[in-house]
Amino acid sequence: MFVTVFLLLVTLCAQGGYGEEIDEAQRPGHVSVVIVGGTGDLAKKYLWQGFFELYVNQVKNGYTFSFYGGGLSPADKATPVLFEILKAVSCSKDVSQERCALLKEQFLRLSQYRQLQSVEDYQDLAKHIEKELQQEGMTEAGRLFYLSVPAFAYADIADKINSSCRPTSGAWLRVVLEKPFGHDFRSAQVLASQLGNSLKDEEMYRIDHYLGKQVVSRILPFREENKKLLDPIWNRHHIERVEIVLKETLDVKGRIPFYDQYGVVRDVLQNHLTEVMTLLTMSLPMNLSSNEEVLRNKLQVFRSLLPVGKNQAVVGQYQEYKTEVQQELNKTKDHISITPTFAAVLMYIDEAQYEGVPILLISGKMLDERVGYSRILFKNDIFCLQNHNSVHCKPKQIVFHFGHGSLEYPAILVSKNLFKPVLMDSEWKEVTKHKDVDVLSLPLSDYYVQTPIVQREAYYELISHIFAGRKNSFISTENLLASWGLWTPLLSSLASTFPRIYPGGAENGDLLDVRIKGKDISYHNEVVIISNDQIGGFQVMQGKFRSSDMVSAWTEELVVRLAADIQEAAEAAVREAGVFHLALSGGSSPLALFQRLTLHHFSFPWRDTHVWMVDERCVPLTDSESNFRNLHDHLLHHVRIPYYNIHPMPVQINQRLCVEEDGGALLYEKEVSKWVNGSSFHFVLLGVGYDSHTASLFPGSKVDGHGESLVALTESPVKPHQRMTLTFSAINRAHKVALLVMGKGKHELITQLSRVKDNPDKWPVTGVKPANGRLVWYIDYDALLG
Ligand code: BG6
């Protein structure tokens, strides 16, 4: 059949001027395309049209094709359905009616439906392909499987393809997957490893259809072509903020069983908007077509992003959503869902280039208009007293307009008060005749506008990239996991957040306007909303524990309180002494505190703060076990503290770790005496281990036996055994000591500590007794109440 079709096509090509007839021996080979889920929605809307266009374009290069629509239904039922879909494909405007009819006829002849359920079905398909190849004497170029089915079926289908339907040797296999690729980091990792059992990474093509949008795929080339003009301004000194916005007018009726489990963050922010964000902010690769380099630079963006927590997001839900959920999920009238249909998320990149530049990712259903864009808004340092319409008074911005909106077509717009962009892509043109519309508060005539000469569907673009094996337009496993790594903590913290309810459409008014304050985002309008904060009754309790003051609250609130208390102590010390000496412990409990300090305490006097170590493990400072490394990665790296104010413990001297003769402990003691007035730290943060050790002072190790020494080497019962630590002499000279205890696992210990007498040898923490200072226990409800 292929030969017949090929001959017909040669005639067709000659008629249509497709070019030279191709020598049989030089023909690049045969491609089998299998759309699993071939009669589903996506296939019907985009895929068959995309493959038809691929066919029209590649057949003139000598490729031959066969197309299979696969599904679970038996062939007699599904074949007519498939052909109804295939009949609807259309040709581009430049193809004559007659030629189009012929092309469609060929396409239909090359297509068939196949039931693809069991392994045998896949084996039969393989046999069928091989038989046809043999009969026609064709060489196989490759097999393309497009899995347009729910993600839970991926692993099983990939297994069947691997075991029974791989192409003949020398031919390629490409398996295309649609999102969702998991719903959080863990599930994405599991899915990736399951797929990895059957497919090689280079065989997997994970689709994010935003990467096929013409404007999105031109972001990097645009940055490259205009590098000379952009380099001086693509940084924190010039960029006011970056916005990546997808507004939609539709609801999610009919998709609730999927959507209610995912919500807007998983549906579009984690993938489409994140991808755009990385393209805008990654370092420009030297070679745009190098997969490795593009991926490397993208991953670097993920590494540099500051963690995104609850205070960096606001969520909403359109009013009707609740009723739609009740109906589609058969729930009663009192059922509520807190799945967000709107979200605005604020991000920051911790790199000198972008430091302090807010990056906003926003999307929602049932908004006032359908539009997708990203805008780089530049700072304007000109103050216009009178004529606000002068060009230098207007916003300076670059808009990557993905489509829809008042402009209606995809375009890249550069405000004329910035520069005239270069255009080197022959598939794009400049628009000089302007409609009378505004785009992001500037009339179109105030922009230089570039647009694609021919508009193409994202799916067509991606299908042609799959065919060409261009992996840059797809999501690699590393990229996917990095993105879930970024979003998963936020998703967990939003799991109990009540979204703001919005009416939908124009009526939303300013209800969803957001405000950026420091590193936080909030709704601009204060309205009464139900929030879990109110339900949970997040109260802070004050009391006594072991005759000292105690503050207790749920973990989050406790951390907020402790951070505020440290800042208060810092400000008081700087006011009085011009300097604040803070000694910090290692371990996991302080991590939440460090995060709080980095993201919320922008007025913290870091410049006048000296950071000291309470204790250290005898490992190199770069080791992942090192307390200093932890402190560096989670706190010091993110705040503006002068290097010379940081005092790691000298555990490594003469290329060896904690050797008594090297005198590391004495050295640190001297450093403390030199800098800290009376060796009295202003604030010492301690934790307590399950065995009641504090700092690195362990039970049964004569913790009181260090005399007047401020620093000592000790032995821990757990690895790494050797430690350097402040002694009780040092700790008990402090002005203020905080003992932070969190988690259910510490409840038993807290119960015991509430009863025992002071006995530092057995219960080291009971040796914490500041002579002239104040001890405060910060114990969360889990530890206090179990
Ligand atoms: C899809 C989401 O991935 O992207 C949809 O699942 C969303 O919910 C769509 O509507 C948006 O894509 P586009 O191309 O219309 O902007």
PDB file of N, CA and C and ligand atoms in Angstrom, residues 179 209-210 213 246 248 255 259 267-268 272 365 370, ligand 1:
ATOM      1  N   LYS A 179       1.115  16.125  30.131  1.00  0.00           N
ATOM      2  CA  LYS A 179       0.987  16.318  31.572  1.00  0.00           C
ATOM      3  C   LYS A 179      -0.396  15.833  32.021  1.00  0.00           C
ATOM      4  N   HIS A 209       2.759  22.343  26.250  1.00  0.00           N
ATOM      5  CA  HIS A 209       2.406  22.950  24.956  1.00  0.00           C
ATOM      6  C   HIS A 209       2.798  24.429  24.897  1.00  0.00           C
ATOM      7  N   TYR A 210       3.105  25.031  26.083  1.00  0.00           N
ATOM      8  CA  TYR A 210       3.559  26.424  26.049  1.00  0.00           C
ATOM      9  C   TYR A 210       4.901  26.554  25.324  1.00  0.00           C
ATOM     10  N   LYS A 213       4.378  27.321  21.766  1.00  0.00           N
ATOM     11  CA  LYS A 213       3.786  28.610  21.362  1.00  0.00           C
ATOM     12  C   LYS A 213       4.883  29.419  20.682  1.00  0.00           C
ATOM     13  N   LEU A 246      -1.507  34.257  32.938  1.00  0.00           N
ATOM     14  CA  LEU A 246      -2.438  33.549  32.061  1.00  0.00           C
ATOM     15  C   LEU A 246      -3.836  33.737  32.634  1.00  0.00           C
ATOM     16  N   GLU A 248      -7.905  33.390  32.143  1.00  0.00           N
ATOM     17  CA  GLU A 248      -8.877  32.653  31.343  1.00  0.00           C
ATOM     18  C   GLU A 248     -10.290  33.036  31.767  1.00  0.00           C
ATOM     19  N   ARG A 255     -14.514  19.108  33.804  1.00  0.00           N
ATOM     20  CA  ARG A 255     -13.151  18.596  34.088  1.00  0.00           C
ATOM     21  C   ARG A 255     -12.925  18.442  35.587  1.00  0.00           C
ATOM     22  N   TYR A 259      -9.656  18.306  37.766  1.00  0.00           N
ATOM     23  CA  TYR A 259      -9.214  19.614  38.242  1.00  0.00           C
ATOM     24  C   TYR A 259      -9.224  19.713  39.769  1.00  0.00           C
ATOM     25  N   ASP A 267      -1.982  22.792  37.594  1.00  0.00           N
ATOM     26  CA  ASP A 267      -2.470  22.760  36.215  1.00  0.00           C
ATOM     27  C   ASP A 267      -1.651  23.660  35.294  1.00  0.00           C
ATOM     28  N   VAL A 268      -1.320  24.849  35.729  1.00  0.00           N
ATOM     29  CA  VAL A 268      -0.590  25.749  34.817  1.00  0.00           C
ATOM     30  C   VAL A 268       0.645  26.448  35.405  1.00  0.00           C
ATOM     31  N   HIS A 272       3.489  25.476  32.694  1.00  0.00           N
ATOM     32  CA  HIS A 272       3.564  26.512  31.649  1.00  0.00           C
ATOM     33  C   HIS A 272       4.255  27.794  32.141  1.00  0.00           C
ATOM     34  N   LYS A 365      -9.043  30.921  36.447  1.00  0.00           N
ATOM     35  CA  LYS A 365     -10.220  30.641  35.616  1.00  0.00           C
ATOM     36  C   LYS A 365     -11.277  31.675  35.965  1.00  0.00           C
ATOM     37  N   ARG A 370      -9.536  36.623  28.333  1.00  0.00           N
ATOM     38  CA  ARG A 370      -8.619  35.536  28.031  1.00  0.00           C
ATOM     39  C   ARG A 370      -7.368  36.144  27.416  1.00  0.00           C
TER      40      ARG A 370
HETATM   41  C1  BG6 B   1      -3.729  23.490  29.912  1.00  0.00           C
HETATM   42  C2  BG6 B   1      -4.530  23.496  31.177  1.00  0.00           C
HETATM   43  O1  BG6 B   1      -2.505  22.835  30.114  1.00  0.00           O
HETATM   44  O2  BG6 B   1      -3.477  24.832  29.499  1.00  0.00           O
HETATM   45  C3  BG6 B   1      -5.827  24.232  30.963  1.00  0.00           C
HETATM   46  O3  BG6 B   1      -4.787  22.157  31.595  1.00  0.00           O
HETATM   47  C4  BG6 B   1      -5.559  25.621  30.430  1.00  0.00           C
HETATM   48  O4  BG6 B   1      -6.561  24.319  32.182  1.00  0.00           O
HETATM   49  C5  BG6 B   1      -4.665  25.565  29.205  1.00  0.00           C
HETATM   50  O5  BG6 B   1      -6.811  26.179  30.065  1.00  0.00           O
HETATM   51  C6  BG6 B   1      -4.235  26.944  28.763  1.00  0.00           C
HETATM   52  O6  BG6 B   1      -3.604  26.860  27.518  1.00  0.00           O
HETATM   53  P1  BG6 B   1      -3.779  28.004  26.422  1.00  0.00           P
HETATM   54  O7  BG6 B   1      -2.928  27.516  25.299  1.00  0.00           O
HETATM   55  O8  BG6 B   1      -5.225  28.106  26.100  1.00  0.00           O
HETATM   56  O9  BG6 B   1      -3.265  29.251  27.056  1.00  0.00           O
END
